[in-house]
mmCIF file of C-alpha atoms in Angstrom:
data_model
loop_
_atom_site.group_PDB
_atom_site.id
_atom_site.type_symbol
_atom_site.label_atom_id
_atom_site.label_comp_id
_atom_site.label_asym_id
_atom_site.label_seq_id
_atom_site.Cartn_x
_atom_site.Cartn_y
_atom_site.Cartn_z
ATOM 1 C CA MET A 864 15.521 -4.093 24.991
ATOM 2 C CA GLU A 865 13.172 -1.339 23.828
ATOM 3 C CA LYS A 866 16.194 0.376 22.223
ATOM 4 C CA LYS A 867 16.601 -2.628 19.921
ATOM 5 C CA LEU A 868 13.077 -2.101 18.578
ATOM 6 C CA LYS A 869 13.495 1.613 17.853
ATOM 7 C CA GLY A 870 13.653 2.260 14.132
ATOM 8 C CA VAL A 871 13.057 -1.390 13.214
ATOM 9 C CA LYS A 872 11.231 -1.653 9.879
ATOM 10 C CA ILE A 873 8.057 -3.656 10.314
ATOM 11 C CA ILE A 874 5.820 -4.565 7.408
ATOM 12 C CA PHE A 875 2.439 -6.197 7.960
ATOM 13 C CA VAL A 876 1.612 -8.520 5.048
ATOM 14 C CA VAL A 877 -2.079 -9.252 4.549
ATOM 15 C CA GLY A 878 -3.921 -11.135 1.856
ATOM 16 C CA GLY A 879 -6.523 -13.851 1.600
ATOM 17 C CA PRO A 880 -5.805 -17.572 1.677
ATOM 18 C CA GLY A 881 -4.201 -18.429 -1.659
ATOM 19 C CA SER A 882 -3.395 -14.792 -2.497
ATOM 20 C CA GLY A 883 0.324 -15.522 -2.664
ATOM 21 C CA LYS A 884 1.505 -13.938 0.612
ATOM 22 C CA GLY A 885 4.135 -16.625 1.092
ATOM 23 C CA THR A 886 5.432 -16.278 -2.461
ATOM 24 C CA GLN A 887 5.683 -12.492 -2.184
ATOM 25 C CA CYS A 888 7.395 -12.729 1.214
ATOM 26 C CA GLU A 889 9.999 -15.131 -0.243
ATOM 27 C CA LYS A 890 10.769 -12.633 -3.033
ATOM 28 C CA ILE A 891 11.102 -9.738 -0.585
ATOM 29 C CA VAL A 892 13.344 -11.756 1.749
ATOM 30 C CA GLU A 893 15.556 -12.721 -1.203
ATOM 31 C CA LYS A 894 15.779 -9.234 -2.685
ATOM 32 C CA TYR A 895 15.840 -7.024 0.419
ATOM 33 C CA GLY A 896 17.157 -9.160 3.285
ATOM 34 C CA PHE A 897 14.051 -8.877 5.426
ATOM 35 C CA THR A 898 13.096 -11.556 7.969
ATOM 36 C CA HIS A 899 9.795 -13.349 7.350
ATOM 37 C CA LEU A 900 7.782 -14.081 10.498
ATOM 38 C CA SER A 901 4.510 -15.980 10.560
ATOM 39 C CA SER A 902 2.664 -16.246 13.858
ATOM 40 C CA GLY A 903 1.428 -19.704 12.831
ATOM 41 C CA ASP A 904 4.983 -20.908 12.158
ATOM 42 C CA LEU A 905 6.185 -19.473 15.484
ATOM 43 C CA LEU A 906 3.382 -21.268 17.349
ATOM 44 C CA ARG A 907 4.117 -24.588 15.631
ATOM 45 C CA GLU A 908 7.870 -24.242 16.354
ATOM 46 C CA GLU A 909 7.163 -23.554 20.023
ATOM 47 C CA VAL A 910 4.930 -26.642 20.276
ATOM 48 C CA ARG A 911 7.633 -28.778 18.606
ATOM 49 C CA SER A 912 10.260 -27.440 21.033
ATOM 50 C CA GLY A 913 8.546 -29.201 23.941
ATOM 51 C CA SER A 914 8.914 -26.125 26.181
ATOM 52 C CA GLU A 915 6.411 -25.407 28.951
ATOM 53 C CA ARG A 916 4.853 -22.688 26.805
ATOM 54 C CA GLY A 917 4.786 -25.121 23.874
ATOM 55 C CA LYS A 918 2.900 -27.707 25.954
ATOM 56 C CA THR A 919 0.341 -25.099 27.006
ATOM 57 C CA LEU A 920 -0.063 -23.945 23.397
ATOM 58 C CA SER A 921 -0.512 -27.530 22.235
ATOM 59 C CA GLU A 922 -3.346 -28.047 24.732
ATOM 60 C CA ILE A 923 -5.052 -24.819 23.604
ATOM 61 C CA MET A 924 -4.749 -25.677 19.902
ATOM 62 C CA GLU A 925 -5.864 -29.299 20.380
ATOM 63 C CA LYS A 926 -9.095 -27.992 21.926
ATOM 64 C CA GLY A 927 -9.592 -25.823 18.837
ATOM 65 C CA GLU A 928 -9.313 -22.663 20.937
ATOM 66 C CA LEU A 929 -7.531 -19.487 19.911
ATOM 67 C CA VAL A 930 -4.115 -18.786 21.378
ATOM 68 C CA PRO A 931 -4.284 -15.616 23.543
ATOM 69 C CA LEU A 932 -3.218 -12.482 21.669
ATOM 70 C CA ASP A 933 -0.641 -11.597 24.355
ATOM 71 C CA THR A 934 1.099 -14.940 23.815
ATOM 72 C CA VAL A 935 1.271 -14.385 20.043
ATOM 73 C CA LEU A 936 2.613 -10.847 20.582
ATOM 74 C CA ASP A 937 5.232 -12.081 23.070
ATOM 75 C CA MET A 938 6.444 -14.638 20.537
ATOM 76 C CA LEU A 939 6.583 -12.077 17.711
ATOM 77 C CA LYS A 940 8.457 -9.630 19.956
ATOM 78 C CA GLU A 941 10.981 -12.321 20.971
ATOM 79 C CA ALA A 942 11.551 -13.272 17.311
ATOM 80 C CA ILE A 943 12.040 -9.629 16.297
ATOM 81 C CA LEU A 944 14.411 -8.918 19.209
ATOM 82 C CA ALA A 945 16.459 -12.009 18.364
ATOM 83 C CA LYS A 946 17.205 -10.678 14.867
ATOM 84 C CA ALA A 947 16.788 -6.900 15.280
ATOM 85 C CA GLU A 948 20.495 -6.201 14.874
ATOM 86 C CA THR A 949 21.038 -8.385 11.798
ATOM 87 C CA SER A 950 17.816 -8.041 9.782
ATOM 88 C CA LYS A 951 16.971 -5.184 7.435
ATOM 89 C CA GLY A 952 13.340 -5.411 8.492
ATOM 90 C CA PHE A 953 10.515 -7.780 9.345
ATOM 91 C CA LEU A 954 7.606 -9.113 7.309
ATOM 92 C CA ILE A 955 4.799 -10.059 9.692
ATOM 93 C CA ASP A 956 2.817 -12.533 7.590
ATOM 94 C CA GLY A 957 -0.971 -12.680 7.900
ATOM 95 C CA TYR A 958 -1.062 -10.075 10.642
ATOM 96 C CA PRO A 959 -3.061 -8.260 11.877
ATOM 97 C CA ARG A 960 -6.298 -10.097 11.210
ATOM 98 C CA GLU A 961 -8.336 -7.355 12.882
ATOM 99 C CA VAL A 962 -7.778 -3.729 13.904
ATOM 100 C CA ALA A 963 -7.520 -4.561 17.634
ATOM 101 C CA GLN A 964 -4.587 -6.910 16.901
ATOM 102 C CA GLY A 965 -2.774 -4.140 15.030
ATOM 103 C CA GLU A 966 -3.309 -1.713 17.895
ATOM 104 C CA ALA A 967 -2.090 -4.263 20.462
ATOM 105 C CA PHE A 968 1.005 -4.972 18.325
ATOM 106 C CA GLU A 969 1.815 -1.252 18.219
ATOM 107 C CA LYS A 970 1.526 -0.882 22.013
ATOM 108 C CA LYS A 971 3.690 -3.923 22.743
ATOM 109 C CA ILE A 972 6.185 -3.906 19.847
ATOM 110 C CA GLY A 973 6.003 -0.909 17.526
ATOM 111 C CA SER A 974 4.241 0.718 14.600
ATOM 112 C CA PRO A 975 4.375 -0.759 11.115
ATOM 113 C CA THR A 976 6.269 1.119 8.430
ATOM 114 C CA LEU A 977 3.992 -0.333 5.777
ATOM 115 C CA LEU A 978 1.019 -2.633 5.287
ATOM 116 C CA LEU A 979 1.485 -4.702 2.152
ATOM 117 C CA TYR A 980 -1.850 -5.876 0.783
ATOM 118 C CA ILE A 981 -1.494 -8.901 -1.501
ATOM 119 C CA ASP A 982 -4.650 -8.439 -3.546
ATOM 120 C CA ALA A 983 -6.135 -11.367 -5.462
ATOM 121 C CA GLY A 984 -9.757 -11.877 -6.435
ATOM 122 C CA SER A 985 -11.820 -14.524 -4.652
ATOM 123 C CA GLU A 986 -12.124 -16.661 -7.820
ATOM 124 C CA THR A 987 -8.329 -16.696 -8.178
ATOM 125 C CA MET A 988 -7.838 -17.654 -4.527
ATOM 126 C CA VAL A 989 -10.430 -20.459 -4.698
ATOM 127 C CA GLU A 990 -8.801 -21.825 -7.874
ATOM 128 C CA ARG A 991 -5.300 -21.749 -6.338
ATOM 129 C CA LEU A 992 -6.390 -23.411 -3.097
ATOM 130 C CA LEU A 993 -8.300 -26.157 -4.918
ATOM 131 C CA LYS A 994 -5.202 -26.803 -7.034
ATOM 132 C CA ARG A 995 -3.041 -26.890 -3.895
ATOM 133 C CA GLY A 996 -5.570 -29.265 -2.329
ATOM 134 C CA GLU A 997 -4.887 -31.822 -5.068
ATOM 135 C CA THR A 998 -1.442 -32.439 -3.556
ATOM 136 C CA SER A 999 -1.359 -30.809 -0.105
ATOM 137 C CA GLY A 1000 -3.555 -33.268 1.749
ATOM 138 C CA ARG A 1001 -4.869 -30.306 3.776
ATOM 139 C CA VAL A 1002 -8.415 -30.901 4.938
ATOM 140 C CA ASP A 1003 -9.257 -27.202 4.619
ATOM 141 C CA ASP A 1004 -8.445 -27.091 0.886
ATOM 142 C CA ASN A 1005 -11.970 -27.937 -0.275
ATOM 143 C CA GLU A 1006 -14.431 -25.577 -1.946
ATOM 144 C CA GLU A 1007 -16.913 -25.232 0.927
ATOM 145 C CA THR A 1008 -14.229 -24.567 3.555
ATOM 146 C CA ILE A 1009 -12.334 -22.221 1.223
ATOM 147 C CA LYS A 1010 -15.440 -20.073 0.639
ATOM 148 C CA SER A 1011 -16.052 -19.923 4.388
ATOM 149 C CA ARG A 1012 -12.414 -18.911 5.009
ATOM 150 C CA LEU A 1013 -12.672 -16.185 2.367
ATOM 151 C CA LYS A 1014 -15.870 -14.782 3.891
ATOM 152 C CA THR A 1015 -14.157 -14.610 7.302
ATOM 153 C CA TYR A 1016 -11.057 -13.053 5.749
ATOM 154 C CA TYR A 1017 -12.980 -10.286 3.951
ATOM 155 C CA SER A 1018 -15.128 -9.337 6.947
ATOM 156 C CA ALA A 1019 -12.119 -9.135 9.293
ATOM 157 C CA THR A 1020 -9.458 -7.708 6.984
ATOM 158 C CA GLU A 1021 -11.273 -4.944 5.124
ATOM 159 C CA PRO A 1022 -11.474 -2.797 8.296
ATOM 160 C CA VAL A 1023 -7.726 -3.401 8.866
ATOM 161 C CA ILE A 1024 -6.888 -2.167 5.363
ATOM 162 C CA LYS A 1025 -9.127 0.906 5.784
ATOM 163 C CA PHE A 1026 -7.559 1.654 9.191
ATOM 164 C CA TYR A 1027 -4.017 1.684 7.776
ATOM 165 C CA GLU A 1028 -5.087 3.452 4.556
ATOM 166 C CA GLY A 1029 -6.088 6.280 6.889
ATOM 167 C CA ARG A 1030 -2.408 6.513 7.825
ATOM 168 C CA GLY A 1031 -1.277 6.355 4.199
ATOM 169 C CA ILE A 1032 0.900 3.249 4.644
ATOM 170 C CA VAL A 1033 -1.000 0.664 2.558
ATOM 171 C CA ARG A 1034 0.596 -0.599 -0.655
ATOM 172 C CA ARG A 1035 -1.402 -2.963 -2.853
ATOM 173 C CA ILE A 1036 0.243 -5.647 -4.928
ATOM 174 C CA ASN A 1037 -1.816 -7.070 -7.764
ATOM 175 C CA ALA A 1038 -1.514 -10.801 -7.081
ATOM 176 C CA GLU A 1039 -3.415 -11.974 -10.129
ATOM 177 C CA GLY A 1040 -1.412 -13.870 -12.719
ATOM 178 C CA SER A 1041 0.362 -17.121 -13.211
ATOM 179 C CA GLU A 1042 3.123 -16.860 -10.602
ATOM 180 C CA MET A 1043 0.955 -15.994 -7.605
ATOM 181 C CA GLY A 1044 2.043 -12.435 -7.769
ATOM 182 C CA GLY A 1045 1.772 -11.776 -11.433
ATOM 183 C CA PRO A 1046 2.551 -8.426 -12.961
ATOM 184 C CA GLY A 1047 2.182 -6.226 -9.879
ATOM 185 C CA LEU A 1048 5.231 -7.334 -7.920
ATOM 186 C CA LYS A 1049 8.038 -5.729 -9.937
ATOM 187 C CA SER A 1050 6.468 -2.276 -10.014
ATOM 188 C CA ASP A 1051 5.153 -2.340 -6.439
ATOM 189 C CA LEU A 1052 8.458 -3.397 -4.894
ATOM 190 C CA ARG A 1053 9.751 0.066 -5.757
ATOM 191 C CA TYR A 1054 8.330 1.043 -2.339
ATOM 192 C CA PHE A 1055 10.870 -1.013 -0.425
ATOM 193 C CA PRO A 1056 14.013 1.056 -0.902
ATOM 194 C CA ALA A 1057 12.175 3.970 0.722
ATOM 195 C CA VAL A 1058 10.979 1.888 3.673
#
């Protein structure tokens, strides 16, 4: 099993809410054949499956508690192993949210090849989320909650970016612009062939 993970290209994708992480991941999947994995999506799929683990996760999430990190890592590892032989690499969306999560991922799964930082200003992210809120029906797409989410994001993620900058593997994509990814994507994707 560990053999399957050797040499697997893993890219952490971080960016604030509304930065355009999902949009950028879609473009990378389309152009480079990577597999997009979101821990949130994996958790929701497991709950929908009705498995024993899904039932336990549902109880944890209904109480508003955080799912244990080991459970999230197990699910990510299973998803990577399932496609390790057919995927050109993996985009781990919205992960890690703090340095300790990155370190735990490396011990259990492997080291990232790259950390892709989808960089949009807070005003841009607030504007995008408020616009999304007009049609999404999401209760967290309101100005007060958005500003709180951004504050949490910045305090947790800046140390992550600095940690991986120390290793020289951070690539920033300018995510300002009209297509949630604006002008920076074309030039910054030049990093992928070398990954």
